[in-house]
């Protein structure tokens, strides 16, 4: 159940105006470009720093890791709260809730059969795990910096990975576009060695130029992810104890 942190590096779009800003109807002037005088690299730096400072956001999109498609949709804040869902590469869906240093995952039958047990587990072992967890939440500790479902609740690690993975040198500014009704500056970077192009869209907002969308085409990890609901608190509640299975207890039993 490895979480593809590179899923975050991905995006694509069209053309519009920031909601609430000056319109583009006949006779009206376009809103001023908040990035006038800045290079594409400088805009990228500004966007990354602004997004890193968000206290919460939602991420949703699709990516490819190790040749298999994965999709996620989750919200996370800086207090360790998160909730959302993920679609497994080999089928099935799981809901995720994290709060108080613990992450809970509830998958459907297809999800546990395709991901359950250790790597290389037999169909019988995966089936047994699916039966044990049917309709129940798997309780897991949310360890800082760890991979797995707990990574969804680690905003600090997510923005750290974002900082390290986002190209900020040799960017090119393309024609502006639209992301869900918000005007965005479009920046791209082609990596010939990796055979991939990363394009991301930055809100044309002088105060908060957040990254709104990232698209990676070609290479080993193509995909698209959108970011939104910036600084919106995440409300997450742990499921009832009688509906959970403690992973630590499972591990003890296995050993």
mmCIF file of C-alpha atoms in Angstrom, residues 150-239:
data_model
loop_
_atom_site.group_PDB
_atom_site.id
_atom_site.type_symbol
_atom_site.label_atom_id
_atom_site.label_comp_id
_atom_site.label_asym_id
_atom_site.label_seq_id
_atom_site.Cartn_x
_atom_site.Cartn_y
_atom_site.Cartn_z
ATOM 1 C CA UNK A 150 -0.504 7.575 7.264
ATOM 2 C CA UNK A 151 1.363 9.724 4.738
ATOM 3 C CA UNK A 152 -1.977 11.266 3.751
ATOM 4 C CA UNK A 153 -2.123 12.949 7.174
ATOM 5 C CA UNK A 154 1.399 14.336 7.161
ATOM 6 C CA UNK A 155 1.054 17.830 5.698
ATOM 7 C CA UNK A 156 4.617 18.698 6.637
ATOM 8 C CA UNK A 157 5.984 15.743 4.646
ATOM 9 C CA UNK A 158 3.673 16.409 1.716
ATOM 10 C CA UNK A 159 4.867 20.006 1.312
ATOM 11 C CA UNK A 160 8.475 18.891 1.851
ATOM 12 C CA UNK A 161 8.130 16.440 -1.025
ATOM 13 C CA UNK A 162 6.416 19.131 -3.066
ATOM 14 C CA UNK A 163 9.302 21.493 -2.420
ATOM 15 C CA UNK A 164 11.857 18.886 -3.498
ATOM 16 C CA UNK A 165 9.944 17.598 -6.529
ATOM 17 C CA UNK A 166 8.763 20.855 -8.097
ATOM 18 C CA UNK A 167 11.102 22.168 -10.805
ATOM 19 C CA UNK A 168 12.020 25.834 -10.371
ATOM 20 C CA UNK A 169 14.881 26.289 -12.799
ATOM 21 C CA UNK A 170 14.590 26.655 -16.536
ATOM 22 C CA UNK A 171 10.796 27.109 -16.447
ATOM 23 C CA UNK A 172 8.890 28.584 -19.382
ATOM 24 C CA UNK A 173 5.715 30.624 -19.008
ATOM 25 C CA UNK A 174 3.017 29.536 -21.418
ATOM 26 C CA UNK A 175 -0.323 31.195 -22.247
ATOM 27 C CA UNK A 176 -2.510 31.745 -19.180
ATOM 28 C CA UNK A 177 -5.293 29.245 -18.596
ATOM 29 C CA UNK A 178 -8.252 28.482 -16.340
ATOM 30 C CA UNK A 179 -8.511 26.034 -13.452
ATOM 31 C CA UNK A 180 -12.029 25.587 -12.144
ATOM 32 C CA UNK A 181 -12.919 29.207 -12.831
ATOM 33 C CA UNK A 182 -9.668 30.708 -11.551
ATOM 34 C CA UNK A 183 -7.206 32.410 -13.861
ATOM 35 C CA UNK A 184 -3.796 30.779 -13.707
ATOM 36 C CA UNK A 185 -0.293 31.396 -14.975
ATOM 37 C CA UNK A 186 0.987 28.288 -16.739
ATOM 38 C CA UNK A 187 4.583 27.189 -16.221
ATOM 39 C CA UNK A 188 6.272 24.215 -17.846
ATOM 40 C CA UNK A 189 9.573 22.378 -17.736
ATOM 41 C CA UNK A 190 10.696 19.655 -20.134
ATOM 42 C CA UNK A 191 13.177 17.099 -18.860
ATOM 43 C CA UNK A 192 14.691 15.461 -21.918
ATOM 44 C CA UNK A 193 16.676 12.949 -19.879
ATOM 45 C CA UNK A 194 13.540 11.637 -18.147
ATOM 46 C CA UNK A 195 11.376 12.051 -21.212
ATOM 47 C CA UNK A 196 8.764 14.002 -19.252
ATOM 48 C CA UNK A 197 7.196 17.429 -19.150
ATOM 49 C CA UNK A 198 5.865 18.956 -15.928
ATOM 50 C CA UNK A 199 3.318 21.757 -16.247
ATOM 51 C CA UNK A 200 1.770 23.536 -13.323
ATOM 52 C CA UNK A 201 -0.799 26.230 -12.917
ATOM 53 C CA UNK A 202 -0.403 29.077 -10.433
ATOM 54 C CA UNK A 203 -3.327 31.190 -9.226
ATOM 55 C CA UNK A 204 -3.020 34.743 -10.551
ATOM 56 C CA UNK A 205 -3.523 36.126 -7.081
ATOM 57 C CA UNK A 206 -1.036 38.698 -5.815
ATOM 58 C CA UNK A 207 -1.662 37.752 -2.171
ATOM 59 C CA UNK A 208 -1.901 33.963 -2.457
ATOM 60 C CA UNK A 209 -0.480 32.535 -5.675
ATOM 61 C CA UNK A 210 -1.199 28.889 -4.796
ATOM 62 C CA UNK A 211 -0.405 26.005 -7.110
ATOM 63 C CA UNK A 212 -3.806 24.913 -8.443
ATOM 64 C CA UNK A 213 -2.933 22.024 -10.735
ATOM 65 C CA UNK A 214 0.082 20.010 -11.807
ATOM 66 C CA UNK A 215 0.370 17.702 -14.819
ATOM 67 C CA UNK A 216 3.189 15.342 -15.691
ATOM 68 C CA UNK A 217 3.248 13.784 -19.136
ATOM 69 C CA UNK A 218 5.682 11.108 -20.279
ATOM 70 C CA UNK A 219 8.343 9.656 -18.000
ATOM 71 C CA UNK A 220 7.756 7.014 -15.327
ATOM 72 C CA UNK A 221 5.157 8.844 -13.215
ATOM 73 C CA UNK A 222 2.589 10.566 -15.472
ATOM 74 C CA UNK A 223 -0.551 11.948 -13.880
ATOM 75 C CA UNK A 224 -2.620 14.950 -12.873
ATOM 76 C CA UNK A 225 -3.408 16.400 -9.464
ATOM 77 C CA UNK A 226 -5.499 19.414 -8.440
ATOM 78 C CA UNK A 227 -5.115 21.387 -5.216
ATOM 79 C CA UNK A 228 -7.833 23.448 -3.569
ATOM 80 C CA UNK A 229 -9.703 24.287 -0.338
ATOM 81 C CA UNK A 230 -6.574 26.047 0.921
ATOM 82 C CA UNK A 231 -6.550 26.832 4.664
ATOM 83 C CA UNK A 232 -9.957 25.162 5.086
ATOM 84 C CA UNK A 233 -9.977 23.186 8.386
ATOM 85 C CA UNK A 234 -10.390 19.432 8.111
ATOM 86 C CA UNK A 235 -12.878 17.791 10.457
ATOM 87 C CA UNK A 236 -12.055 14.137 11.073
ATOM 88 C CA UNK A 237 -13.416 11.766 13.715
ATOM 89 C CA UNK A 238 -12.101 8.329 14.628
ATOM 90 C CA UNK A 239 -14.538 5.486 13.887
#
